[in-house]
PDB file of C-alpha atoms in Angstrom:
ATOM      1  CA  MET N   1       0.133   0.240  -0.162  1.00 43.00           C
ATOM      2  CA  SER N   2       1.141   3.546  -0.877  1.00 50.00           C
ATOM      3  CA  THR N   3       2.271   5.655   1.692  1.00 59.00           C
ATOM      4  CA  LEU N   4      -0.448   7.147   3.861  1.00 61.00           C
ATOM      5  CA  TYR N   5      -0.548  10.236   6.253  1.00 78.00           C
ATOM      6  CA  LEU N   6      -2.683  11.036   9.147  1.00 93.00           C
ATOM      7  CA  TYR N   7      -6.158  12.417   8.090  1.00 95.00           C
ATOM      8  CA  PRO N   8      -6.850  15.919   8.485  1.00 94.00           C
ATOM      9  CA  GLU N   9      -7.770  17.277  11.925  1.00 93.00           C
ATOM     10  CA  CYS N  10     -11.692  16.973  12.363  1.00 94.00           C
ATOM     11  CA  GLN N  11     -13.764  18.215  14.851  1.00 97.00           C
ATOM     12  CA  PRO N  12     -16.586  16.367  17.023  1.00 98.00           C
ATOM     13  CA  PHE N  13     -20.009  16.544  15.531  1.00 98.00           C
ATOM     14  CA  THR N  14     -21.509  16.024  18.965  1.00 97.00           C
ATOM     15  CA  ASN N  15     -20.282  15.366  22.368  1.00 97.00           C
ATOM     16  CA  THR N  16     -21.653  14.539  25.559  1.00 97.00           C
ATOM     17  CA  HIS N  17     -21.333  12.925  28.976  1.00 98.00           C
ATOM     18  CA  ILE N  18     -22.900   9.375  29.786  1.00 98.00           C
ATOM     19  CA  ASP N  19     -23.897   8.953  33.566  1.00 98.00           C
ATOM     20  CA  VAL N  20     -22.705   5.321  33.820  1.00 97.00           C
ATOM     21  CA  ASN N  21     -23.727   5.147  37.427  1.00 97.00           C
ATOM     22  CA  SER N  22     -24.366   7.672  40.429  1.00 98.00           C
ATOM     23  CA  LEU N  23     -20.782   8.491  40.640  1.00 98.00           C
ATOM     24  CA  HIS N  24     -19.213   8.523  37.192  1.00 98.00           C
ATOM     25  CA  SER N  25     -19.933  10.382  34.045  1.00 98.00           C
ATOM     26  CA  ILE N  26     -18.124   9.644  30.907  1.00 98.00           C
ATOM     27  CA  TYR N  27     -17.196  11.766  28.237  1.00 98.00           C
ATOM     28  CA  VAL N  28     -17.928  10.542  24.773  1.00 98.00           C
ATOM     29  CA  GLU N  29     -17.387  12.218  21.512  1.00 98.00           C
ATOM     30  CA  GLN N  30     -18.265  11.523  18.024  1.00 98.00           C
ATOM     31  CA  CYS N  31     -16.556  12.522  14.957  1.00 98.00           C
ATOM     32  CA  GLY N  32     -16.357  11.786  10.981  1.00 98.00           C
ATOM     33  CA  ASN N  33     -19.055  10.492   8.737  1.00 98.00           C
ATOM     34  CA  PRO N  34     -22.387   9.886  11.239  1.00 98.00           C
ATOM     35  CA  HIS N  35     -23.852   7.374   8.883  1.00 97.00           C
ATOM     36  CA  GLY N  36     -20.438   5.668   8.399  1.00 97.00           C
ATOM     37  CA  VAL N  37     -19.080   2.484   9.739  1.00 98.00           C
ATOM     38  CA  PRO N  38     -18.347   2.807  13.601  1.00 98.00           C
ATOM     39  CA  VAL N  39     -15.154   2.621  15.055  1.00 98.00           C
ATOM     40  CA  ILE N  40     -14.222   2.993  18.981  1.00 98.00           C
ATOM     41  CA  PHE N  41     -11.075   4.287  19.947  1.00 98.00           C
ATOM     42  CA  LEU N  42      -9.770   2.917  23.190  1.00 98.00           C
ATOM     43  CA  HIS N  43      -7.057   5.305  24.636  1.00 98.00           C
ATOM     44  CA  GLY N  44      -4.112   3.857  26.848  1.00 96.00           C
ATOM     45  CA  GLY N  45      -2.709   4.980  30.207  1.00 95.00           C
ATOM     46  CA  PRO N  46      -4.619   3.733  31.924  1.00 96.00           C
ATOM     47  CA  GLY N  47      -5.513   7.311  32.943  1.00 95.00           C
ATOM     48  CA  SER N  48      -4.549   9.259  29.755  1.00 94.00           C
ATOM     49  CA  GLY N  49      -7.467  10.390  28.041  1.00 95.00           C
ATOM     50  CA  CYS N  50      -8.319  11.103  24.659  1.00 96.00           C
ATOM     51  CA  ASN N  51      -6.783  13.656  22.580  1.00 95.00           C
ATOM     52  CA  PRO N  52      -7.500  15.138  18.889  1.00 96.00           C
ATOM     53  CA  GLY N  53      -4.729  13.586  17.213  1.00 95.00           C
ATOM     54  CA  GLN N  54      -6.518  10.198  17.905  1.00 97.00           C
ATOM     55  CA  ARG N  55      -9.144  10.938  15.563  1.00 97.00           C
ATOM     56  CA  ARG N  56      -6.779  10.993  12.744  1.00 97.00           C
ATOM     57  CA  PHE N  57      -5.981   7.132  12.378  1.00 98.00           C
ATOM     58  CA  PHE N  58      -9.347   7.010  10.523  1.00 97.00           C
ATOM     59  CA  ASP N  59     -10.765   8.225   7.388  1.00 97.00           C
ATOM     60  CA  PRO N  60     -13.560  10.748   8.344  1.00 97.00           C
ATOM     61  CA  ALA N  61     -15.600  10.268   5.166  1.00 97.00           C
ATOM     62  CA  HIS N  62     -15.734   6.378   5.888  1.00 97.00           C
ATOM     63  CA  TYR N  63     -15.742   5.979   9.430  1.00 98.00           C
ATOM     64  CA  HIS N  64     -18.166   6.970  12.406  1.00 98.00           C
ATOM     65  CA  ILE N  65     -15.326   7.826  14.805  1.00 98.00           C
ATOM     66  CA  ILE N  66     -16.114   7.533  18.680  1.00 98.00           C
ATOM     67  CA  LEU N  67     -13.809   8.221  21.360  1.00 98.00           C
ATOM     68  CA  PHE N  68     -14.160   8.628  25.005  1.00 98.00           C
ATOM     69  CA  ASP N  69     -12.463   9.185  28.175  1.00 98.00           C
ATOM     70  CA  GLN N  70     -12.490   6.448  30.635  1.00 98.00           C
ATOM     71  CA  ARG N  71     -13.782   6.705  34.179  1.00 98.00           C
ATOM     72  CA  GLY N  72     -11.496   9.398  35.958  1.00 98.00           C
ATOM     73  CA  CYS N  73      -9.638  10.414  33.019  1.00 98.00           C
ATOM     74  CA  GLY N  74      -9.671  13.330  30.853  1.00 96.00           C
ATOM     75  CA  ARG N  75     -12.915  15.312  30.511  1.00 97.00           C
ATOM     76  CA  SER N  76     -14.783  12.349  32.498  1.00 98.00           C
ATOM     77  CA  LEU N  77     -15.874  13.127  36.089  1.00 98.00           C
ATOM     78  CA  PRO N  78     -14.986  12.988  38.905  1.00 98.00           C
ATOM     79  CA  ALA N  79     -11.339  13.355  37.605  1.00 97.00           C
ATOM     80  CA  GLY N  80      -9.022  10.924  39.198  1.00 98.00           C
ATOM     81  CA  GLU N  81     -11.690   8.973  40.801  1.00 98.00           C
ATOM     82  CA  THR N  82     -10.753   5.181  41.550  1.00 98.00           C
ATOM     83  CA  THR N  83     -14.090   4.078  43.482  1.00 98.00           C
ATOM     84  CA  ASP N  84     -16.124   2.155  41.364  1.00 98.00           C
ATOM     85  CA  ASN N  85     -13.401   2.104  38.432  1.00 98.00           C
ATOM     86  CA  THR N  86     -11.966  -1.542  36.912  1.00 98.00           C
ATOM     87  CA  THR N  87     -11.623  -3.135  33.590  1.00 98.00           C
ATOM     88  CA  GLN N  88     -14.795  -5.022  34.084  1.00 98.00           C
ATOM     89  CA  ASP N  89     -16.440  -1.498  34.548  1.00 98.00           C
ATOM     90  CA  LEU N  90     -14.874   0.224  31.794  1.00 98.00           C
ATOM     91  CA  VAL N  91     -16.082  -2.960  29.597  1.00 98.00           C
ATOM     92  CA  ALA N  92     -19.559  -2.165  30.690  1.00 98.00           C
ATOM     93  CA  ASP N  93     -19.416   1.484  29.876  1.00 98.00           C
ATOM     94  CA  ILE N  94     -17.996   0.559  26.143  1.00 98.00           C
ATOM     95  CA  GLU N  95     -21.261  -1.551  26.131  1.00 98.00           C
ATOM     96  CA  ALA N  96     -23.515   1.344  27.508  1.00 98.00           C
ATOM     97  CA  ILE N  97     -22.008   3.688  24.712  1.00 98.00           C
ATOM     98  CA  ARG N  98     -22.744   1.195  21.832  1.00 98.00           C
ATOM     99  CA  GLN N  99     -26.158   0.760  23.318  1.00 97.00           C
ATOM    100  CA  HIS N 100     -26.365   4.658  23.671  1.00 97.00           C
ATOM    101  CA  LEU N 101     -25.678   5.217  20.251  1.00 98.00           C
ATOM    102  CA  ASN N 102     -27.626   2.439  18.683  1.00 98.00           C
ATOM    103  CA  ILE N 103     -24.736   0.661  17.199  1.00 98.00           C
ATOM    104  CA  ASP N 104     -24.952  -2.775  16.358  1.00 98.00           C
ATOM    105  CA  ARG N 105     -21.265  -4.188  15.695  1.00 98.00           C
ATOM    106  CA  TRP N 106     -18.071  -1.645  15.280  1.00 98.00           C
ATOM    107  CA  HIS N 107     -14.545  -1.831  14.891  1.00 98.00           C
ATOM    108  CA  VAL N 108     -12.228  -1.851  18.104  1.00 98.00           C
ATOM    109  CA  PHE N 109      -8.841   0.013  18.016  1.00 98.00           C
ATOM    110  CA  GLY N 110      -6.656   0.352  21.036  1.00 98.00           C
ATOM    111  CA  GLY N 111      -3.054   0.611  21.976  1.00 97.00           C
ATOM    112  CA  SER N 112      -0.899  -0.021  25.061  1.00 98.00           C
ATOM    113  CA  TRP N 113      -3.247  -0.281  27.991  1.00 98.00           C
ATOM    114  CA  GLY N 114      -6.028   0.376  24.932  1.00 98.00           C
ATOM    115  CA  SER N 115      -5.011  -2.936  23.595  1.00 98.00           C
ATOM    116  CA  THR N 116      -5.794  -4.844  27.080  1.00 98.00           C
ATOM    117  CA  LEU N 117      -9.170  -3.170  27.210  1.00 98.00           C
ATOM    118  CA  ALA N 118      -9.896  -4.196  23.735  1.00 98.00           C
ATOM    119  CA  LEU N 119      -9.138  -7.689  24.215  1.00 98.00           C
ATOM    120  CA  SER N 120     -11.018  -7.595  27.320  1.00 98.00           C
ATOM    121  CA  TYR N 121     -13.932  -6.322  25.620  1.00 98.00           C
ATOM    122  CA  ALA N 122     -13.797  -8.558  22.543  1.00 98.00           C
ATOM    123  CA  ASN N 123     -13.389 -11.464  24.690  1.00 98.00           C
ATOM    124  CA  SER N 124     -16.953 -11.062  26.303  1.00 97.00           C
ATOM    125  CA  HIS N 125     -18.310  -9.539  23.372  1.00 98.00           C
ATOM    126  CA  ALA N 126     -16.963 -10.862  20.243  1.00 98.00           C
ATOM    127  CA  GLN N 127     -20.451 -10.729  18.237  1.00 97.00           C
ATOM    128  CA  GLN N 128     -20.318  -6.753  18.473  1.00 98.00           C
ATOM    129  CA  VAL N 129     -16.500  -6.590  17.018  1.00 98.00           C
ATOM    130  CA  ILE N 130     -15.822  -6.393  13.101  1.00 98.00           C
ATOM    131  CA  SER N 131     -12.274  -5.886  13.254  1.00 98.00           C
ATOM    132  CA  LEU N 132      -9.464  -5.357  16.237  1.00 98.00           C
ATOM    133  CA  THR N 133      -6.338  -3.269  15.718  1.00 98.00           C
ATOM    134  CA  LEU N 134      -4.228  -3.560  18.529  1.00 98.00           C
ATOM    135  CA  ARG N 135      -0.656  -1.800  19.218  1.00 98.00           C
ATOM    136  CA  GLY N 136       1.897  -2.241  21.916  1.00 98.00           C
ATOM    137  CA  ILE N 137       0.362  -5.119  23.674  1.00 98.00           C
ATOM    138  CA  PHE N 138       0.167  -5.320  27.334  1.00 98.00           C
ATOM    139  CA  LEU N 139      -1.664  -7.802  29.352  1.00 98.00           C
ATOM    140  CA  SER N 140      -0.525  -6.473  32.947  1.00 98.00           C
ATOM    141  CA  ARG N 141       1.133  -9.904  34.038  1.00 98.00           C
ATOM    142  CA  GLN N 142       3.371  -9.509  36.948  1.00 97.00           C
ATOM    143  CA  HIS N 143       6.326 -10.006  34.720  1.00 98.00           C
ATOM    144  CA  GLU N 144       5.365  -7.184  32.497  1.00 98.00           C
ATOM    145  CA  ILE N 145       4.883  -4.589  35.639  1.00 98.00           C
ATOM    146  CA  ASP N 146       8.195  -5.618  36.887  1.00 97.00           C
ATOM    147  CA  TRP N 147       9.867  -4.840  33.589  1.00 98.00           C
ATOM    148  CA  PHE N 148       8.073  -1.561  33.591  1.00 97.00           C
ATOM    149  CA  LEU N 149       8.954  -0.564  37.042  1.00 97.00           C
ATOM    150  CA  GLY N 150      12.300  -2.114  37.323  1.00 95.00           C
ATOM    151  CA  GLN N 151      14.159  -3.976  34.684  1.00 97.00           C
ATOM    152  CA  VAL N 152      13.507  -1.240  31.722  1.00 97.00           C
ATOM    153  CA  ALA N 153      16.321   0.587  34.007  1.00 97.00           C
ATOM    154  CA  LEU N 154      18.941  -1.634  32.055  1.00 97.00           C
ATOM    155  CA  PHE N 155      17.953   0.320  29.054  1.00 97.00           C
ATOM    156  CA  PHE N 156      17.012   3.870  30.578  1.00 97.00           C
ATOM    157  CA  PRO N 157      18.947   4.000  33.812  1.00 97.00           C
ATOM    158  CA  GLU N 158      18.884   7.740  33.804  1.00 97.00           C
ATOM    159  CA  ALA N 159      14.910   7.659  33.340  1.00 96.00           C
ATOM    160  CA  TRP N 160      14.620   5.318  36.114  1.00 97.00           C
ATOM    161  CA  GLN N 161      17.322   7.297  38.608  1.00 97.00           C
ATOM    162  CA  THR N 162      15.228  10.360  38.026  1.00 97.00           C
ATOM    163  CA  LEU N 163      12.223   8.381  39.210  1.00 97.00           C
ATOM    164  CA  LEU N 164      13.897   7.219  42.330  1.00 97.00           C
ATOM    165  CA  ALA N 165      15.687  10.469  42.914  1.00 96.00           C
ATOM    166  CA  VAL N 166      13.003  11.382  45.693  1.00 95.00           C
ATOM    167  CA  VAL N 167      12.263   7.949  46.822  1.00 96.00           C
ATOM    168  CA  PRO N 168      14.086   7.126  50.276  1.00 95.00           C
ATOM    169  CA  ALA N 169      16.403   4.009  50.221  1.00 94.00           C
ATOM    170  CA  SER N 170      14.287   2.408  52.570  1.00 92.00           C
ATOM    171  CA  HIS N 171      11.282   2.389  49.850  1.00 93.00           C
ATOM    172  CA  GLN N 172      13.362   1.703  46.778  1.00 92.00           C
ATOM    173  CA  GLU N 173      12.344  -1.901  46.586  1.00 91.00           C
ATOM    174  CA  ASN N 174       8.751  -0.936  46.065  1.00 94.00           C
ATOM    175  CA  VAL N 175       8.497   2.241  44.100  1.00 97.00           C
ATOM    176  CA  LEU N 176       4.745   1.868  43.190  1.00 97.00           C
ATOM    177  CA  ASP N 177       3.752   1.837  46.841  1.00 97.00           C
ATOM    178  CA  TYR N 178       5.882   4.680  47.493  1.00 98.00           C
ATOM    179  CA  TYR N 179       4.551   6.791  44.771  1.00 98.00           C
ATOM    180  CA  ALA N 180       0.948   5.630  45.603  1.00 98.00           C
ATOM    181  CA  THR N 181       1.311   7.009  49.229  1.00 97.00           C
ATOM    182  CA  ARG N 182       2.186  10.180  47.755  1.00 98.00           C
ATOM    183  CA  VAL N 183      -0.136  10.627  44.665  1.00 98.00           C
ATOM    184  CA  PHE N 184      -2.717   9.773  46.864  1.00 98.00           C
ATOM    185  CA  HIS N 185      -1.899  12.364  49.582  1.00 98.00           C
ATOM    186  CA  SER N 186      -4.650  14.968  50.446  1.00 97.00           C
ATOM    187  CA  ASP N 187      -2.127  17.678  50.234  1.00 98.00           C
ATOM    188  CA  THR N 188      -1.745  18.663  46.500  1.00 97.00           C
ATOM    189  CA  ALA N 189       1.779  20.200  47.370  1.00 98.00           C
ATOM    190  CA  ILE N 190       2.859  16.571  47.791  1.00 98.00           C
ATOM    191  CA  SER N 191       0.755  14.658  45.290  1.00 98.00           C
ATOM    192  CA  ILE N 192       1.295  17.054  42.063  1.00 98.00           C
ATOM    193  CA  PRO N 193       4.802  16.920  41.961  1.00 97.00           C
ATOM    194  CA  ALA N 194       4.784  13.113  42.550  1.00 98.00           C
ATOM    195  CA  ALA N 195       2.191  12.676  39.695  1.00 98.00           C
ATOM    196  CA  ILE N 196       4.235  14.711  37.431  1.00 97.00           C
ATOM    197  CA  ARG N 197       7.383  12.853  38.377  1.00 97.00           C
ATOM    198  CA  TRP N 198       5.604   9.481  37.722  1.00 98.00           C
ATOM    199  CA  ASN N 199       3.923  10.259  34.479  1.00 97.00           C
ATOM    200  CA  ALA N 200       7.273  11.757  33.148  1.00 95.00           C
ATOM    201  CA  PHE N 201       8.983   8.518  33.397  1.00 96.00           C
ATOM    202  CA  GLU N 202       6.727   6.946  31.151  1.00 96.00           C
ATOM    203  CA  SER N 203       6.757   9.639  28.854  1.00 94.00           C
ATOM    204  CA  SER N 204      10.729   9.471  28.795  1.00 95.00           C
ATOM    205  CA  ILE N 205      10.877   5.797  27.488  1.00 96.00           C
ATOM    206  CA  MET N 206       7.958   6.033  25.076  1.00 94.00           C
ATOM    207  CA  SER N 207       9.564   6.537  21.890  1.00 93.00           C
ATOM    208  CA  LEU N 208      12.706   4.905  20.026  1.00 91.00           C
ATOM    209  CA  ILE N 209      14.431   8.542  19.934  1.00 88.00           C
ATOM    210  CA  SER N 210      13.263  10.669  22.949  1.00 78.00           C
ATOM    211  CA  LYS N 211      11.977  13.812  21.860  1.00 74.00           C
ATOM    212  CA  ALA N 212      11.457  17.006  24.257  1.00 69.00           C
ATOM    213  CA  ASP N 213       8.149  17.337  25.557  1.00 68.00           C
ATOM    214  CA  SER N 214       7.068  20.803  25.199  1.00 64.00           C
ATOM    215  CA  ALA N 215       3.588  20.460  26.332  1.00 71.00           C
ATOM    216  CA  GLU N 216       2.580  22.713  29.390  1.00 82.00           C
ATOM    217  CA  VAL N 217       1.945  20.818  32.057  1.00 88.00           C
ATOM    218  CA  ASN N 218      -1.351  20.864  33.985  1.00 94.00           C
ATOM    219  CA  GLY N 219      -0.970  19.797  37.685  1.00 95.00           C
ATOM    220  CA  ALA N 220      -4.519  18.515  38.176  1.00 95.00           C
ATOM    221  CA  VAL N 221      -4.614  16.635  34.608  1.00 96.00           C
ATOM    222  CA  GLU N 222      -1.383  15.051  35.650  1.00 97.00           C
ATOM    223  CA  LEU N 223      -2.823  14.409  39.246  1.00 98.00           C
ATOM    224  CA  ALA N 224      -5.781  12.644  37.890  1.00 97.00           C
ATOM    225  CA  ARG N 225      -3.576  10.198  35.071  1.00 98.00           C
ATOM    226  CA  ALA N 226      -1.241   9.200  37.670  1.00 98.00           C
ATOM    227  CA  ARG N 227      -3.893   8.194  40.503  1.00 98.00           C
ATOM    228  CA  VAL N 228      -5.854   6.276  37.623  1.00 98.00           C
ATOM    229  CA  GLN N 229      -2.705   4.655  36.514  1.00 98.00           C
ATOM    230  CA  ILE N 230      -1.318   3.739  40.113  1.00 98.00           C
ATOM    231  CA  HIS N 231      -4.603   2.223  40.957  1.00 98.00           C
ATOM    232  CA  TYR N 232      -4.889  -0.016  37.875  1.00 98.00           C
ATOM    233  CA  ILE N 233      -1.422  -1.288  38.274  1.00 98.00           C
ATOM    234  CA  GLN N 234      -1.671  -2.009  41.969  1.00 98.00           C
ATOM    235  CA  HIS N 235      -4.249  -4.483  40.883  1.00 98.00           C
ATOM    236  CA  LEU N 236      -2.778  -5.769  37.697  1.00 98.00           C
ATOM    237  CA  CYS N 237      -5.441  -4.027  35.715  1.00 98.00           C
ATOM    238  CA  PHE N 238      -7.899  -6.150  37.368  1.00 98.00           C
ATOM    239  CA  VAL N 239      -7.412  -8.842  34.578  1.00 98.00           C
ATOM    240  CA  ASP N 240      -5.677 -12.291  34.347  1.00 98.00           C
ATOM    241  CA  GLY N 241      -3.369 -11.955  31.022  1.00 98.00           C
ATOM    242  CA  ASP N 242      -2.809 -15.591  30.843  1.00 98.00           C
ATOM    243  CA  GLN N 243      -6.466 -16.478  31.039  1.00 98.00           C
ATOM    244  CA  MET N 244      -7.136 -13.346  28.148  1.00 98.00           C
ATOM    245  CA  LEU N 245      -4.884 -15.203  26.163  1.00 98.00           C
ATOM    246  CA  GLN N 246      -6.649 -18.377  26.555  1.00 98.00           C
ATOM    247  CA  ALA N 247      -9.990 -16.565  26.210  1.00 97.00           C
ATOM    248  CA  ALA N 248      -8.737 -14.966  22.971  1.00 98.00           C
ATOM    249  CA  ALA N 249      -7.711 -18.196  21.395  1.00 97.00           C
ATOM    250  CA  GLN N 250     -11.500 -19.428  21.693  1.00 96.00           C
ATOM    251  CA  GLN N 251     -13.588 -16.444  21.198  1.00 96.00           C
ATOM    252  CA  LEU N 252     -11.589 -13.911  18.696  1.00 98.00           C
ATOM    253  CA  GLN N 253     -10.658 -16.662  15.646  1.00 96.00           C
ATOM    254  CA  SER N 254     -13.144 -15.289  13.551  1.00 96.00           C
ATOM    255  CA  ILE N 255     -12.415 -11.538  14.194  1.00 98.00           C
ATOM    256  CA  PRO N 256     -10.153  -9.941  11.743  1.00 98.00           C
ATOM    257  CA  THR N 257      -7.114  -8.757  13.647  1.00 98.00           C
ATOM    258  CA  THR N 258      -4.097  -6.657  13.228  1.00 98.00           C
ATOM    259  CA  ILE N 259      -1.435  -6.403  15.921  1.00 98.00           C
ATOM    260  CA  VAL N 260       1.423  -3.578  15.477  1.00 98.00           C
ATOM    261  CA  GLN N 261       4.336  -3.503  17.621  1.00 98.00           C
ATOM    262  CA  GLY N 262       7.414  -1.513  17.953  1.00 98.00           C
ATOM    263  CA  ARG N 263      10.429  -3.866  18.018  1.00 98.00           C
ATOM    264  CA  TYR N 264      12.220  -1.693  20.415  1.00 98.00           C
ATOM    265  CA  ASP N 265       9.290  -0.869  22.667  1.00 98.00           C
ATOM    266  CA  MET N 266      10.260  -0.418  26.192  1.00 97.00           C
ATOM    267  CA  VAL N 267       6.936   0.097  28.042  1.00 98.00           C
ATOM    268  CA  CYS N 268       5.725  -3.037  26.672  1.00 98.00           C
ATOM    269  CA  PRO N 269       8.132  -5.409  25.141  1.00 98.00           C
ATOM    270  CA  PRO N 270       7.428  -7.284  22.193  1.00 98.00           C
ATOM    271  CA  GLN N 271       7.011 -10.805  23.875  1.00 98.00           C
ATOM    272  CA  THR N 272       3.389 -10.144  24.761  1.00 98.00           C
ATOM    273  CA  ALA N 273       2.533  -8.988  21.246  1.00 98.00           C
ATOM    274  CA  TRP N 274       4.064 -12.342  19.908  1.00 98.00           C
ATOM    275  CA  GLU N 275       2.487 -14.399  22.171  1.00 98.00           C
ATOM    276  CA  LEU N 276      -0.965 -12.980  21.357  1.00 98.00           C
ATOM    277  CA  SER N 277      -0.103 -13.572  17.697  1.00 98.00           C
ATOM    278  CA  GLN N 278       0.489 -17.086  18.553  1.00 98.00           C
ATOM    279  CA  VAL N 279      -2.817 -17.592  19.678  1.00 98.00           C
ATOM    280  CA  LEU N 280      -4.314 -15.794  16.926  1.00 98.00           C
ATOM    281  CA  PRO N 281      -2.821 -17.357  13.808  1.00 97.00           C
ATOM    282  CA  HIS N 282      -5.186 -15.574  11.538  1.00 97.00           C
ATOM    283  CA  ALA N 283      -4.136 -12.346  12.943  1.00 98.00           C
ATOM    284  CA  THR N 284      -1.560  -9.902  11.003  1.00 98.00           C
ATOM    285  CA  LEU N 285       1.591  -9.072  13.019  1.00 98.00           C
ATOM    286  CA  VAL N 286       3.565  -6.329  12.152  1.00 98.00           C
ATOM    287  CA  MET N 287       6.642  -5.939  14.147  1.00 98.00           C
ATOM    288  CA  VAL N 288       7.924  -2.361  13.093  1.00 98.00           C
ATOM    289  CA  PRO N 289      11.814  -2.732  13.143  1.00 97.00           C
ATOM    290  CA  ASP N 290      12.410   1.019  14.060  1.00 96.00           C
ATOM    291  CA  ALA N 291      10.045   1.997  16.721  1.00 97.00           C
ATOM    292  CA  GLY N 292       9.347   1.956  20.217  1.00 97.00           C
ATOM    293  CA  HIS N 293       6.079   2.472  22.206  1.00 97.00           C
ATOM    294  CA  SER N 294       4.451   5.656  20.639  1.00 96.00           C
ATOM    295  CA  ALA N 295       1.715   5.419  18.327  1.00 96.00           C
ATOM    296  CA  MET N 296       3.133   8.441  16.536  1.00 94.00           C
ATOM    297  CA  GLU N 297       6.434   6.902  15.374  1.00 95.00           C
ATOM    298  CA  PRO N 298       6.501   6.893  11.503  1.00 95.00           C
ATOM    299  CA  GLY N 299       6.466   2.930  10.955  1.00 96.00           C
ATOM    300  CA  THR N 300       3.785   2.253  13.973  1.00 97.00           C
ATOM    301  CA  CYS N 301       1.637   5.251  12.521  1.00 97.00           C
ATOM    302  CA  GLN N 302       1.911   3.757   9.091  1.00 96.00           C
ATOM    303  CA  ALA N 303       0.807   0.393  10.127  1.00 97.00           C
ATOM    304  CA  LEU N 304      -2.146   1.548  11.920  1.00 98.00           C
ATOM    305  CA  LEU N 305      -3.315   3.652   9.130  1.00 97.00           C
ATOM    306  CA  ASN N 306      -2.895   0.762   6.922  1.00 97.00           C
ATOM    307  CA  ALA N 307      -5.145  -1.594   9.121  1.00 98.00           C
ATOM    308  CA  THR N 308      -7.930   1.159   9.147  1.00 97.00           C
ATOM    309  CA  GLU N 309      -7.640   1.653   5.296  1.00 96.00           C
ATOM    310  CA  GLN N 310      -7.802  -2.212   4.752  1.00 97.00           C
ATOM    311  CA  TYR N 311     -10.714  -2.707   7.379  1.00 98.00           C
ATOM    312  CA  LYS N 312     -12.600  -0.059   5.238  1.00 96.00           C
ATOM    313  CA  GLN N 313     -13.320  -3.343   2.986  1.00 94.00           C
ATOM    314  CA  LEU N 314     -15.289  -4.830   6.006  1.00 91.00           C
ATOM    315  CA  GLY N 315     -19.152  -3.982   6.161  1.00 74.00           C
ATOM    316  CA  VAL N 316     -20.998  -4.130   9.553  1.00 69.00           C
TER     317      VAL N 316
END
């Protein structure tokens, strides 16, 4: 397929909040063609929320593009809330969105933590899924968490040292618990700086070639993101990754699937993507030779666009 570029920026034709229970109200936006083939974008993190650039993976003339901020994330309310916030709750929210929009079946697109959520949803609602486009596969098994919160220092010692710089020696064997106590502290003079440092660690290992982040830091946004992410990691994201692989082998064999993975992904190393491809032999595994974790690295971005172009051939 010839070289593609991200589609032009597009604005939502509508957005709303859906009350999914008495506590959480999730932000949902719709872009592209309101009469097109539906696709739902599942953001990463956990905790990140959506951004306008994510709409651009999809042809707005063909797709009815749906994005939402997961519980506690982005524009969803209340920000940073971790009560009633599990993977199972998010899967139920995806179904609530589908039913609210009167959608029968849709494409599902998710990267990093979004791939975990996409697989969790597809394993339990396979009949509603037209295709799966998955990037940077993460199944939240203990060895994956141990890599992210320790072993990755073999490649990024300076980033790891920056994360540890404020951690007392007596707590350095359990960085997650230390940051949890700080990020969930009631005093924002303690919680916000800890959240900013926590989030900066992941950002610094995202790409094969690091780029300076010039985005303005919003303390409240950083805090919400870190609280949701730490909450999920403390519970292994409320999933059993090995059971997810077994379920995928049984439930997803008839769903067209593309797996896009950066060869040098330091957040979600390639082994997990390869394991998923082994239980889904019909899936297309694209191992991008010169990419890390970010969806916006050229080879990864190209592979994702190729997938959404290919899946335009599939009807509802």
